[in-house]
Tab-separated table of C-alpha atoms in Angstrom:
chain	number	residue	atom	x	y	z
S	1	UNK	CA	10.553	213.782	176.212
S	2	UNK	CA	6.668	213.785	176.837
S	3	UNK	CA	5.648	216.961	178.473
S	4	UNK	CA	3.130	216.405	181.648
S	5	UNK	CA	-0.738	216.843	180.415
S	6	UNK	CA	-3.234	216.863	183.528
S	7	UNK	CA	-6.371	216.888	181.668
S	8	UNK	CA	-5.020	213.748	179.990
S	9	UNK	CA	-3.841	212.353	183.525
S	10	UNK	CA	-8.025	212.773	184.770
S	11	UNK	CA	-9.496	211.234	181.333
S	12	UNK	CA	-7.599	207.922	181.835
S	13	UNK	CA	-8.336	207.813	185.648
S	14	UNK	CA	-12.070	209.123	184.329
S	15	UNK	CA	-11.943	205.748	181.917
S	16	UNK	CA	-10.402	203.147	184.423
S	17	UNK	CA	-12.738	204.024	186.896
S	18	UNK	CA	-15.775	203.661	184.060
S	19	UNK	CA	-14.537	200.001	183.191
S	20	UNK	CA	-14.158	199.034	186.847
S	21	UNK	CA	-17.654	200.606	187.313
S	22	UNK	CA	-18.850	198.857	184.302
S	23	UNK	CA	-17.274	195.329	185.446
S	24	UNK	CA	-18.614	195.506	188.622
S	25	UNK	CA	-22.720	195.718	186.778
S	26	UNK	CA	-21.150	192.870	184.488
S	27	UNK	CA	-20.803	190.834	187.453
S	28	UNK	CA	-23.811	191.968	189.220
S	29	UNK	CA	-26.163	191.435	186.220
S	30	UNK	CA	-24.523	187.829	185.649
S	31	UNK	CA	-24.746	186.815	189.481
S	32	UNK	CA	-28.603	188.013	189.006
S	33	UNK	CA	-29.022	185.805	186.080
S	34	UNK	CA	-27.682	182.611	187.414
S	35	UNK	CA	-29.375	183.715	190.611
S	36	UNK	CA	-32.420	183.436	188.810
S	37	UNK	CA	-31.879	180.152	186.460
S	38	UNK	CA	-30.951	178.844	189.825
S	39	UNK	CA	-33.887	179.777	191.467
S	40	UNK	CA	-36.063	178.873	188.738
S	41	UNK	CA	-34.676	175.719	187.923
S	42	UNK	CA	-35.035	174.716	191.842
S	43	UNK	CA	-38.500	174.386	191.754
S	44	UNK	CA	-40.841	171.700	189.731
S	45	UNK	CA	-44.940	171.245	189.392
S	46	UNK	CA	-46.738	167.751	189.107
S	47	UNK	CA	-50.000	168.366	187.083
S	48	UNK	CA	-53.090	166.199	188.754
S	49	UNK	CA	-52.294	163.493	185.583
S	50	UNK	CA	-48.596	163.626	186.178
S	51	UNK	CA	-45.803	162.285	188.253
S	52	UNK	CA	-42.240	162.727	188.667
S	53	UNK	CA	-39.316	160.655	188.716
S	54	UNK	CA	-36.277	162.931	190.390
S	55	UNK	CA	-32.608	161.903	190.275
S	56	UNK	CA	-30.374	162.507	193.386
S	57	UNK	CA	-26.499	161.425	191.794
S	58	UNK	CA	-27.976	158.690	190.137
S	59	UNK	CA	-30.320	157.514	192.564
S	60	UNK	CA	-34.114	157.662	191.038
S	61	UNK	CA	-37.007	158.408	193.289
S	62	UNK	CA	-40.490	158.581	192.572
S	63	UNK	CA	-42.826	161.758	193.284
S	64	UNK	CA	-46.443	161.046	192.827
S	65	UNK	CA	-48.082	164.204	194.816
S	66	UNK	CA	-49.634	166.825	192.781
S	67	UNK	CA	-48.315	170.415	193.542
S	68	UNK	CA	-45.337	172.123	193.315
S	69	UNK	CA	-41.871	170.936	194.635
S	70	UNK	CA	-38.424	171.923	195.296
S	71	UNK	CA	-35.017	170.196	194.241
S	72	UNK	CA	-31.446	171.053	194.710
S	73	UNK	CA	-30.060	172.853	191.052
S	74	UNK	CA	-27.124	170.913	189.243
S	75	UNK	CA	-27.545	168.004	191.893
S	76	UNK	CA	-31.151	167.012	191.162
S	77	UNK	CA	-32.682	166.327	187.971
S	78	UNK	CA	-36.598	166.008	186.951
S	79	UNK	CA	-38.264	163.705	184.381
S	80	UNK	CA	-42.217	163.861	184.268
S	81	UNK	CA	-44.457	161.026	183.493
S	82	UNK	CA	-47.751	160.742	181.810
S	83	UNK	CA	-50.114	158.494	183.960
S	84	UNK	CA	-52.992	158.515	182.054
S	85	UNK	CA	-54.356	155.844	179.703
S	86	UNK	CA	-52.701	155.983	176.577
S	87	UNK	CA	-53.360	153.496	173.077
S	88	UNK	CA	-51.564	152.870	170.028
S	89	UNK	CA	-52.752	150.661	167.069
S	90	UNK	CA	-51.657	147.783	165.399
S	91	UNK	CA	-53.006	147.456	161.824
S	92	UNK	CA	-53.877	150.553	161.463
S	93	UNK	CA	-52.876	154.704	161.004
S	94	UNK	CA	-55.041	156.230	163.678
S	95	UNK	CA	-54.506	159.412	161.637
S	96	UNK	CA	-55.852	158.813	158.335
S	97	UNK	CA	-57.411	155.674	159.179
S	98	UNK	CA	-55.835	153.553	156.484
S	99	UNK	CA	-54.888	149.780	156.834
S	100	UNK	CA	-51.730	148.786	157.525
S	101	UNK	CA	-51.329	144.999	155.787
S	102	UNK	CA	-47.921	144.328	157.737
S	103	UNK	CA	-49.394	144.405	160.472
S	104	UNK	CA	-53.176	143.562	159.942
S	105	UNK	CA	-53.052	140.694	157.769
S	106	UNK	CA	-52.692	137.066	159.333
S	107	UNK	CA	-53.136	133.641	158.820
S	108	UNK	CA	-55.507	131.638	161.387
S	109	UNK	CA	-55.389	128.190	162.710
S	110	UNK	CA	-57.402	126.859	159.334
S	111	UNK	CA	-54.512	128.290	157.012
S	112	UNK	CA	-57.176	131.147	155.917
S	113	UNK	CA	-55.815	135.293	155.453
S	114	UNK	CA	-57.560	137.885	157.521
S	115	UNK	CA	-57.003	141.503	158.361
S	116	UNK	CA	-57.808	141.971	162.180
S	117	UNK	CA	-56.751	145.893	163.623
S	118	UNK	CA	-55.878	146.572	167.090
S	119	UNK	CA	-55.744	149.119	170.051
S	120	UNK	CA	-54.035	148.608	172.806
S	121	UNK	CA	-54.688	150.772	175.789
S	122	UNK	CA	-51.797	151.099	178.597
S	123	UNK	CA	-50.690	153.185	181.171
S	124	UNK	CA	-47.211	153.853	183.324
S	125	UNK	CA	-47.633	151.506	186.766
S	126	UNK	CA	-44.067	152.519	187.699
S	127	UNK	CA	-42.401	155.873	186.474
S	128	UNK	CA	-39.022	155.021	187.752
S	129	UNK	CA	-38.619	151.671	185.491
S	130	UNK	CA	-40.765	152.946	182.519
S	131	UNK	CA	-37.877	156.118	182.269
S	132	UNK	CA	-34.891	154.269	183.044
S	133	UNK	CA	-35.808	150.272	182.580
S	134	UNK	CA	-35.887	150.167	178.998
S	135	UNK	CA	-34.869	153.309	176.443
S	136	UNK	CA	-38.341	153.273	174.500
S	137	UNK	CA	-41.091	151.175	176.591
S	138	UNK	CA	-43.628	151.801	174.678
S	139	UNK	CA	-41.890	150.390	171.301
S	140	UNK	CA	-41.125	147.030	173.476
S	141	UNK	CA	-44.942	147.167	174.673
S	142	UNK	CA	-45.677	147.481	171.166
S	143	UNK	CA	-43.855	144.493	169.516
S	144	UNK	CA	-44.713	142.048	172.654
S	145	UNK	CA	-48.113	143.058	171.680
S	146	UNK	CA	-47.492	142.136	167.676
S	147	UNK	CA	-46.588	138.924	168.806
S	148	UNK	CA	-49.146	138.210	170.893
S	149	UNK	CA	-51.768	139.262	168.490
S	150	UNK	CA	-50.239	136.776	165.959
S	151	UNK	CA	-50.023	133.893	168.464
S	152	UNK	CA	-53.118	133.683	169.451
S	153	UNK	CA	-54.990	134.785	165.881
S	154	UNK	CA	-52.821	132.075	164.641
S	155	UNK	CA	-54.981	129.276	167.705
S	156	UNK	CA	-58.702	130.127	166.357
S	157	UNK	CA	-60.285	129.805	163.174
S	158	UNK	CA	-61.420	132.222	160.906
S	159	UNK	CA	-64.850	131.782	161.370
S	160	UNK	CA	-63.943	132.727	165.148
S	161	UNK	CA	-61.901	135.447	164.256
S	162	UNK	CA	-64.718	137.404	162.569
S	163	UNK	CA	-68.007	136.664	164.322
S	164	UNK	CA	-67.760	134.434	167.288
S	165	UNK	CA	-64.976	134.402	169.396
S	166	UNK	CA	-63.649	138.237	169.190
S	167	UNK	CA	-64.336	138.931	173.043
S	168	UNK	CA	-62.150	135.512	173.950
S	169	UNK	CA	-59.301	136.452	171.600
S	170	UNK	CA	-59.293	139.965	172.957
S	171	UNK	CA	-59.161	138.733	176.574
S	172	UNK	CA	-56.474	135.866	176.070
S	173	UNK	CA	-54.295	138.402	173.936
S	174	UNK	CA	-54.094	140.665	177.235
S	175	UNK	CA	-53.706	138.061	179.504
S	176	UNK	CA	-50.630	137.336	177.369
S	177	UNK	CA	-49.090	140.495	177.178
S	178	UNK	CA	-49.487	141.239	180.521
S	179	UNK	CA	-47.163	138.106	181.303
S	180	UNK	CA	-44.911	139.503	178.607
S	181	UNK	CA	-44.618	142.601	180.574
S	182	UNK	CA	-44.282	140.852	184.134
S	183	UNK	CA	-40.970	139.218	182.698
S	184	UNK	CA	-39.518	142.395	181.039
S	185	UNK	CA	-40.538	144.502	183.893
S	186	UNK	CA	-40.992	147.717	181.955
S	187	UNK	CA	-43.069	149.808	183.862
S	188	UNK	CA	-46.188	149.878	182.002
S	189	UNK	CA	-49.478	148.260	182.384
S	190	UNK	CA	-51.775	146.833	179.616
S	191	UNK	CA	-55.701	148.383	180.205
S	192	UNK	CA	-57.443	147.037	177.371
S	193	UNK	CA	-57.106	145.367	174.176
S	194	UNK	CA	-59.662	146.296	171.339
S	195	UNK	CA	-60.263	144.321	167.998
S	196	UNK	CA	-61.581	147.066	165.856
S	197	UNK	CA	-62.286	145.910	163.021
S	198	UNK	CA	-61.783	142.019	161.079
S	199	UNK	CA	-62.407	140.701	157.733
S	200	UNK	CA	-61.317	139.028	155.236
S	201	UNK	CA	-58.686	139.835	152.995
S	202	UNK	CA	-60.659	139.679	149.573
S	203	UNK	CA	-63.832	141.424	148.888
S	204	UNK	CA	-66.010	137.960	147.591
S	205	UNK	CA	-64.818	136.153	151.034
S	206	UNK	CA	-65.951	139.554	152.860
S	207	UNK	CA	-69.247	138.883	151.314
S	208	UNK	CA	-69.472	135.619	151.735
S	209	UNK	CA	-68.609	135.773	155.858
S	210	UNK	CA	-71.464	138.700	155.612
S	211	UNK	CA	-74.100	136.377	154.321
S	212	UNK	CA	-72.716	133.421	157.284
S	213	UNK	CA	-73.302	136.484	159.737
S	214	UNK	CA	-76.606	137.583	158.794
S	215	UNK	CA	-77.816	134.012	158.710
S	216	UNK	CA	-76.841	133.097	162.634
S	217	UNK	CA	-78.883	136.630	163.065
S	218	UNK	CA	-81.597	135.223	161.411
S	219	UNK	CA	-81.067	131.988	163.332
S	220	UNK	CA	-80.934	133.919	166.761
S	221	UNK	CA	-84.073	135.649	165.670
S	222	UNK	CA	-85.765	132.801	165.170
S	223	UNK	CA	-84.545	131.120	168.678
S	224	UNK	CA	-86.114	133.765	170.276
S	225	UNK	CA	-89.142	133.774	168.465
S	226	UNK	CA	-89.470	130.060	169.551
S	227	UNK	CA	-88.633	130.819	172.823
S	228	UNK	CA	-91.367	133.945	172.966
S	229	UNK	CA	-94.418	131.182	171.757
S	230	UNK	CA	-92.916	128.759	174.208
S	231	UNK	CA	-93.030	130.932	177.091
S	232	UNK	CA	-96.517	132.353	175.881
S	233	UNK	CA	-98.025	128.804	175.936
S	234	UNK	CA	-96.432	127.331	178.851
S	235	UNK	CA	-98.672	128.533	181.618
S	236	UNK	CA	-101.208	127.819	179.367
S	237	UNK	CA	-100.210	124.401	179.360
S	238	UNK	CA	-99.455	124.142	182.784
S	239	UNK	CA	-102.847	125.554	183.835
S	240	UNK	CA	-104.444	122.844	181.557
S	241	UNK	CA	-102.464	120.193	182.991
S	242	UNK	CA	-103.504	121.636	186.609
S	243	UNK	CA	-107.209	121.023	185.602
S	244	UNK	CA	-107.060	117.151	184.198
S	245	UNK	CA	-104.745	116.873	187.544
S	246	UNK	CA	-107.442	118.279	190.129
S	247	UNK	CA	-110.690	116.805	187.506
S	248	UNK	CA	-108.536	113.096	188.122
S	249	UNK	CA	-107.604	113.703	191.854
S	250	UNK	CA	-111.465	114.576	192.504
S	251	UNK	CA	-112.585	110.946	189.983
S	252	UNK	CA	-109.860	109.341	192.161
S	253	UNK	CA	-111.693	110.184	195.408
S	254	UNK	CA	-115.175	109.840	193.828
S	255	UNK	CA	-114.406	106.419	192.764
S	256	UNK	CA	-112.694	105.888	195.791
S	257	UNK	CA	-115.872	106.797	198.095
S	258	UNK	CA	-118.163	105.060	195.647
S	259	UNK	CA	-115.621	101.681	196.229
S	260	UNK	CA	-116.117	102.211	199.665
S	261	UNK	CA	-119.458	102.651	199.676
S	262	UNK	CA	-120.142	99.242	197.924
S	263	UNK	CA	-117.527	97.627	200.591
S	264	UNK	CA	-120.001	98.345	203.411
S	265	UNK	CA	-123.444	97.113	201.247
S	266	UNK	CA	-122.181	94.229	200.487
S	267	UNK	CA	-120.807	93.955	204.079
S	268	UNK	CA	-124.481	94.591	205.369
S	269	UNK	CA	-125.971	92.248	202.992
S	270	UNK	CA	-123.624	89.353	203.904
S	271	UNK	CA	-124.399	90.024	207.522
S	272	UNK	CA	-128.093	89.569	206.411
S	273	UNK	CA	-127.380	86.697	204.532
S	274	UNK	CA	-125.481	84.351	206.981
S	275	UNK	CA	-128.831	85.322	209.039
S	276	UNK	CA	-131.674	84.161	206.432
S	277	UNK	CA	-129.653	83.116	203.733
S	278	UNK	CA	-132.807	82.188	201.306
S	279	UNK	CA	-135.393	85.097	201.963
S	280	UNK	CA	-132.236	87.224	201.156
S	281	UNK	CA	-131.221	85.563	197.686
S	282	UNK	CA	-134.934	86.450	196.767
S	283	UNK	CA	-134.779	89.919	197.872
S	284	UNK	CA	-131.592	90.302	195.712
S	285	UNK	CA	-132.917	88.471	192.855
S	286	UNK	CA	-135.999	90.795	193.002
S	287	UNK	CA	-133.700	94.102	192.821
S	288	UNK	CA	-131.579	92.575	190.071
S	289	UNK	CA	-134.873	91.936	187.781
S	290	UNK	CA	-135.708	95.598	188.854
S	291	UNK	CA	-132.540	96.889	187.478
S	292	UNK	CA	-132.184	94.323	184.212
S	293	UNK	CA	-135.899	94.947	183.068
S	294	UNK	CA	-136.813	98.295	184.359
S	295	UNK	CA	-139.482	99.155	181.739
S	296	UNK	CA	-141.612	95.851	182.006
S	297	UNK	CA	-144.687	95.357	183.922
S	298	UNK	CA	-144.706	91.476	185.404
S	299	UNK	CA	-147.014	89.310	187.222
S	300	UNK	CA	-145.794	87.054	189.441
S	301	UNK	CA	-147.440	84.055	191.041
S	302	UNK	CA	-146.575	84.048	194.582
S	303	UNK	CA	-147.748	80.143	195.189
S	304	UNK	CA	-145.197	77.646	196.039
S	305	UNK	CA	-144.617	76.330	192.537
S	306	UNK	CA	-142.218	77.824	189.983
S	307	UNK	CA	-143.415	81.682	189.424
S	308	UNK	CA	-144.240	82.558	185.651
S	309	UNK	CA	-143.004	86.308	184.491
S	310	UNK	CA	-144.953	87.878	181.685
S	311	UNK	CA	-143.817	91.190	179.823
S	312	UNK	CA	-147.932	92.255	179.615
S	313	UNK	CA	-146.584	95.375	178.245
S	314	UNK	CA	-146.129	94.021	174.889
S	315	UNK	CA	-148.777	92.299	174.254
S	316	UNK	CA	-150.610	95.138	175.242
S	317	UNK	CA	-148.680	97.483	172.599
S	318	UNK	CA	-149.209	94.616	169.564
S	319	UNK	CA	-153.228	95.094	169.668
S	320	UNK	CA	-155.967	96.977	170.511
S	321	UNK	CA	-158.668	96.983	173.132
S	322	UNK	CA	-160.558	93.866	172.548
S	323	UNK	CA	-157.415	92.205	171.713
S	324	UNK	CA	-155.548	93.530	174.915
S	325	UNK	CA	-158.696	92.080	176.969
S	326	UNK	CA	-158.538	88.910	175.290
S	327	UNK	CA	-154.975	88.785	175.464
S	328	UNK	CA	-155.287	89.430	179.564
S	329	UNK	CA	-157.810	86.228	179.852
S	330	UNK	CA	-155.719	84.009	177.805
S	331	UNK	CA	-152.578	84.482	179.612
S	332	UNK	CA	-154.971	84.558	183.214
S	333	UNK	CA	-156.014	81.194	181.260
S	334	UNK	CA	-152.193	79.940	181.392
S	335	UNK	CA	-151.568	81.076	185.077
S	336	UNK	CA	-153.962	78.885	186.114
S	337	UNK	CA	-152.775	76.104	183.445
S	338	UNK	CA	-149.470	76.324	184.940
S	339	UNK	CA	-151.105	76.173	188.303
């Protein structure tokens, strides 16, 4: 039989009430900790680039305001969402740079190879649908835009491709994925679609399309050359052309005048006519022998008979003074002959 021990009685109540003791922090220190996980996890912050799609049982809702918010722990969950531009390439490793021939190389519509590289900018337009719409958006962005790229590389020629028609490709490519995207209603919006860089798949072809290139630039250069001279010597032209315009408007009126002018004389001389018809056939036969023989000196015999015109001036010229005086009696020696 097991004799009574008192000082082994008060240990045992000493370590009961020890472990109740050291329960009772157990519980305390684990109601603290889940006091604070559940205070910490009630609260959320949206960055100025960020939003937030929160999940009541299921139910998705969209938080676009910057700042901090509260939600209910264990009931509400938080997924944030990038709304800045983002890119990815197609052709390309945007780490190292180096080409990616699966991707890049293509065949245009004039059955010729060429390695064309992409970026495609996008950003989220709906956080709700680009979490919970499709598992990875971005990867479904990304193919749509493969196959885009290849449908419409596959509609332009090479030449086009390379030089001409990069800034048409570029635009119809987006206009195509962002129809893509309206009918798989994703979430995410195409920005901008880049061709960075296209050639051809061989290095003799590369050179070839360089020399095609540099020879349009030469052909631009000299466009504009032309156009330079031409738009040097234009006013020139057109100030010329201003001249012989205003120096045959003035001839115009001079002629015009000088018309009019002779109008009215021969108006006036008609009216004298149809007054004394012969004195005035005289008078005008007098002015038209002063006008057809300006330089020679004539006699004329004023009697009734037919007059006799002599050009005295030449004889005059042929001789000499005796001869000139002899030459003067003869023909006075005529006159009165002819008399």
């Amino acid at each position: 039989m097991e004799t009574y021990d008192p000082g082994k009685m008060e240990r045992r109540d000493e370590a009961v009430k020890k472990l109740k003791r050291a329960r009772k922090m157990a519980g305390i220190m684990v109601a603290v900790i889940i006091a604070a996980v559940l205070g910490f996890d009630s609260f959320y912050n949206i960055q100025e680039q960020e939003q937030a799609v929160l999940t009541t049982f299921g139910i998705a809702k969209n938080v676009s305001e910057p700042g901090l918010h509260f939600k209910i722990p264990l009931i509400q969950r938080v997924q944030k969402v990038n709304t800045t531009i983002q890119g990815f390439s197609i052709g390309y490793d945007l780490e190292n740079n180096e080409s990616q021939e699966g991707d890049s190389l293509m065949i245009t519509k004039d059955y010729n190879f060429v390695n064309v590289d992409f970026f495609i900018e996008y950003k989220v337009a709906d956080p709700v649908k680009a979490v919970y719409a499709s598992k990875e958006p971005v990867l479904v962005l990304e193919n749509i835009s493969k196959s885009c790229i290849r449908s419409v590389i596959g509609s332009y020629d090479v030449d086009e491709v390379l030089t001409t028609g990069k800034n048409e490709i570029q635009s119809k490519i987006r206009d195509m994925i962002v129809a893509q995207l309206e009918k798989h209603d994703i979430g995410l919006q195409v920005t901008q679609v880049t061709i960075q860089d296209s050639e051809p798949p061989t290095e003799a072809v590369m050179e070839a399309f360089k020399a095609v290139e540099t020879a349009k630039q030469g052909k631009e250069t000299a466009i504009n050359n032309a156009n330079k001279y031409r738009n040097e010597k234009l006013p020139e032209a057109t100030a010329e052309i201003d001249k012989i315009m205003q120096e045959a408007e003035a001839q115009k009126t001079r002629r015009i005048n000088e018309a009019n002018a002779e109008v009215a004389k021969f108006n006036a001389m008609y009216e004298e006519y149809r007054k004394n018809p012969q004195m005035t056939k005289e008078r005008m036969f007098y002015e038209a022998m002063e006008d057809v023989l300006p330089r020679l000196k004539v006699i004329i015999d004023g009697t009734d008979k037919t007059s006799t015109l002599l050009p005295l001036d030449s004889f005059m010229a042929s001789g000499n003074a005796g001869g000139q005086e002899e030459s003067s009696l003869g023909s006075q020696e005529n006159l009165n002959g002819n008399e």
